[in-house]
C-alpha positions as MATLAB code, in Angstrom:
seq = 'XXXXXXXXXXXXXXXXXXXXXXXXXXXXXXXXXXXXXXXXXXXXXXXXXXXXXXXXXXXXXXXXXXXXXXXXXXXXXXXXXXXXXXXXXXXXXXXXXXXXXXXXXXXXXXXXXXXXXXXXXXXXXXXXXXXXXXXXXXXXXXXXXXXXXXXXXXXXXXXXXXXXXXXXXXXXXXXXXXXXXXXXXXXXXXXXXXXXXXXXXXXXXXXXXXXXXXXXXXXXXXXXXX';
ca = [
     250.072  115.871   64.916;
     253.144  117.481   66.467;
     255.415  115.966   63.817;
     253.037  116.985   61.026;
     252.888  120.562   62.289;
     256.662  120.777   62.575;
     257.033  119.649   58.963;
     254.337  122.000   57.681;
     255.713  124.982   59.582;
     259.141  124.262   58.116;
     257.611  124.163   54.634;
     255.883  127.482   55.295;
     259.239  129.125   56.012;
     260.286  128.067   52.520;
     257.097  128.870   50.631;
     253.654  129.966   51.843;
     251.349  127.666   49.917;
     247.605  127.590   50.791;
     247.560  123.794   51.087;
     250.128  123.939   53.898;
     247.719  126.080   55.910;
     244.905  123.646   55.129;
     246.807  120.655   56.450;
     247.921  122.598   59.516;
     244.300  123.480   60.202;
     243.212  119.901   59.676;
     245.814  118.684   62.171;
     244.211  120.908   64.810;
     240.702  119.759   63.894;
     241.679  116.099   64.174;
     243.504  116.749   67.434;
     240.443  118.529   68.841;
     238.321  115.466   68.102;
     240.516  113.317   70.331;
     240.590  115.700   73.308;
     238.595  114.782   76.388;
     239.216  118.217   77.893;
     236.639  120.571   76.358;
     238.756  123.680   76.928;
     241.733  122.147   75.106;
     239.493  120.990   72.258;
     238.078  124.496   71.848;
     241.580  125.965   71.818;
     242.632  123.493   69.124;
     239.592  124.380   67.018;
     240.331  128.087   67.282;
     243.881  127.433   66.093;
     242.451  125.439   63.177;
     240.258  128.407   62.254;
     243.308  130.717   62.208;
     245.175  128.398   59.845;
     242.266  128.037   57.417;
     241.763  131.809   57.390;
     245.489  132.333   56.763;
     245.247  129.936   53.823;
     242.290  131.839   52.383;
     244.200  135.091   52.778;
     247.063  133.539   50.832;
     244.781  132.298   48.042;
     241.032  132.800   47.761;
     240.994  130.307   44.872;
     241.966  127.252   46.923;
     238.718  125.596   47.975;
     239.945  123.288   50.721;
     240.553  126.085   53.213;
     236.892  127.102   52.871;
     235.933  123.457   53.396;
     238.210  123.343   56.442;
     236.583  126.491   57.807;
     233.188  124.872   57.183;
     234.347  121.874   59.217;
     235.317  124.219   62.049;
     231.939  125.957   62.022;
     230.023  122.670   61.881;
     231.954  121.347   64.886;
     231.298  124.644   66.671;
     227.540  124.299   66.131;
     227.354  127.155   63.611;
     225.662  125.286   60.796;
     224.714  128.360   58.720;
     228.309  129.599   58.608;
     229.436  126.073   57.837;
     227.082  125.873   54.873;
     228.204  129.297   53.608;
     231.800  128.107   53.536;
     230.857  124.829   51.860;
     229.145  126.850   49.136;
     232.260  128.995   48.767;
     234.514  125.925   48.573;
     232.363  124.498   45.794;
     232.237  127.849   44.009;
     236.016  128.203   43.757;
     236.940  124.501   43.270;
     233.828  122.741   41.893;
     235.653  119.845   40.217;
     238.662  119.377   42.468;
     238.538  115.847   43.899;
     240.414  116.690   47.102;
     238.117  119.655   47.694;
     235.028  117.477   47.245;
     236.408  115.067   49.855;
     237.026  117.953   52.263;
     233.484  119.236   51.700;
     232.146  115.775   52.526;
     234.176  115.768   55.745;
     232.632  119.108   56.711;
     229.198  117.570   56.268;
     230.310  114.641   58.443;
     231.078  117.122   61.218;
     227.461  118.338   61.188;
     226.327  114.729   61.234;
     222.615  114.884   60.426;
     221.096  112.498   57.900;
     220.540  115.272   55.304;
     224.182  116.362   55.697;
     225.426  112.808   55.246;
     223.287  112.435   52.135;
     224.748  115.712   50.798;
     228.234  114.366   51.512;
     227.394  111.267   49.490;
     226.520  113.365   46.436;
     229.884  115.123   46.517;
     231.805  111.894   47.027;
     229.997  110.243   44.121;
     230.949  113.215   41.952;
     234.555  112.812   43.089;
     234.396  109.136   42.139;
     233.264  109.993   38.615;
     236.274  112.310   38.318;
     238.875  109.875   39.641;
     238.200  106.180   40.170;
     241.804  105.491   41.201;
     241.895  107.713   44.268;
     241.915  105.576   47.450;
     240.937  108.531   49.663;
     237.574  108.728   47.922;
     236.762  105.131   48.820;
     238.031  105.517   52.369;
     235.764  108.544   52.825;
     232.830  106.713   51.232;
     233.462  103.906   53.707;
     233.378  106.333   56.630;
     230.153  107.818   55.263;
     228.480  104.417   54.961;
     229.745  103.505   58.420;
     228.108  106.659   59.818;
     224.910  105.727   57.966;
     225.031  102.279   59.655;
     225.144  100.291   56.421;
     226.435   96.792   57.117;
     228.289   95.729   53.968;
     229.189   98.936   52.130;
     231.806  100.312   54.552;
     233.970   97.188   54.370;
     233.640   97.083   50.587;
     234.754  100.726   50.361;
     237.692  100.218   52.738;
     238.857   97.153   50.839;
     238.669   99.115   47.586;
     240.837  101.843   49.119;
     243.326   99.220   50.281;
     243.329   97.582   46.852;
     244.274  100.919   45.281;
     246.910  101.563   47.956;
     248.098   98.431   49.805;
     250.057  100.665   52.232;
     246.994  102.691   53.241;
     247.193  102.575   57.035;
     243.964  104.541   57.508;
     242.060  101.923   55.513;
     243.375   99.124   57.728;
     242.427  101.119   60.802;
     238.888  101.605   59.497;
     238.618   97.903   58.630;
     239.556   97.150   62.221;
     236.984   99.632   63.496;
     234.310   98.071   61.270;
     234.948   94.534   62.531;
     234.924   95.672   66.149;
     231.512   97.266   65.660;
     230.149   93.845   64.696;
     232.085   92.050   67.464;
     234.496   90.330   65.094;
     237.406   90.879   67.419;
     239.929   88.563   65.784;
     239.448   90.203   62.386;
     239.543   93.640   63.994;
     242.770   92.947   65.864;
     244.387   91.475   62.739;
     243.683   94.636   60.712;
     244.945   96.909   63.488;
     248.144   94.904   63.935;
     248.786   95.200   60.191;
     248.307   98.969   60.468;
     250.851   99.117   63.294;
     253.284   96.947   61.326;
     253.072   99.460   58.476;
     253.338  102.524   60.699;
     254.499  102.021   64.261;
     253.703  105.683   65.020;
     250.019  105.400   64.054;
     248.624  106.087   67.528;
     244.876  105.534   66.866;
     245.533  101.877   66.027;
     247.070  101.253   69.469;
     244.114  102.865   71.208;
     241.571  100.835   69.263;
     243.578   97.629   69.680;
     243.416   98.126   73.446;
     239.647   98.454   73.139;
     239.538   95.206   71.133;
     241.317   93.305   73.894;
     239.059   94.845   76.527;
     235.879   93.948   74.651;
     237.113   90.489   73.731;
     237.997   89.821   77.362;
     234.522   90.818   78.513;
     232.957   88.688   75.793;
     234.960   85.687   76.992;
     233.744   86.264   80.549;
     230.150   86.376   79.346;
     230.637   83.154   77.305;
     233.038   80.987   79.352;
     232.444   77.852   77.252;
     233.067   79.595   73.953;
     236.305   78.764   72.092;
];
């Protein structure tokens, strides 16, 4: 996140584009999700809010900053404000694939079954608009993972990887999927591939450590198992 922010802040000194603010805000949202310290997480979310609002001030016609703000409000427990910003995002960018993905992510942050079903509708619309976009299938995979479907997430992740063989996030999610179903060898293999592609992809290291921990405990519980 630090490297991403440095790059984006450099870009902003050259030209203040609304998408730069969106990605800055998203970096703070994603960072907040990983924080164990609640006070730090709240500080990161407030910084995310500032970036999304700055992006909206720069251009009120760029939907993703409204979707980002919706994500912030959903994570902050302010569902009504989150929904208002989702509606605004869809009003200004109704057929923008990237915006539809961001709207779905905002619904993920709220997390209820109705919100996940709403996210699915927007992702399916995105798919009709662009069937070659790997991010759509990655996000569909995450959605189906959250809905606890057994086969669909892996199918979606593999589709994303087929469209972009260098898609590190897809490999990470494949690893996560296999770990959920205690397929530790398959999970570790996917995570190692992700690290081979991007040695700086920190989440893969964290999850790989969890794989080894779980696999070790499984071996203790089944000492005769190969």
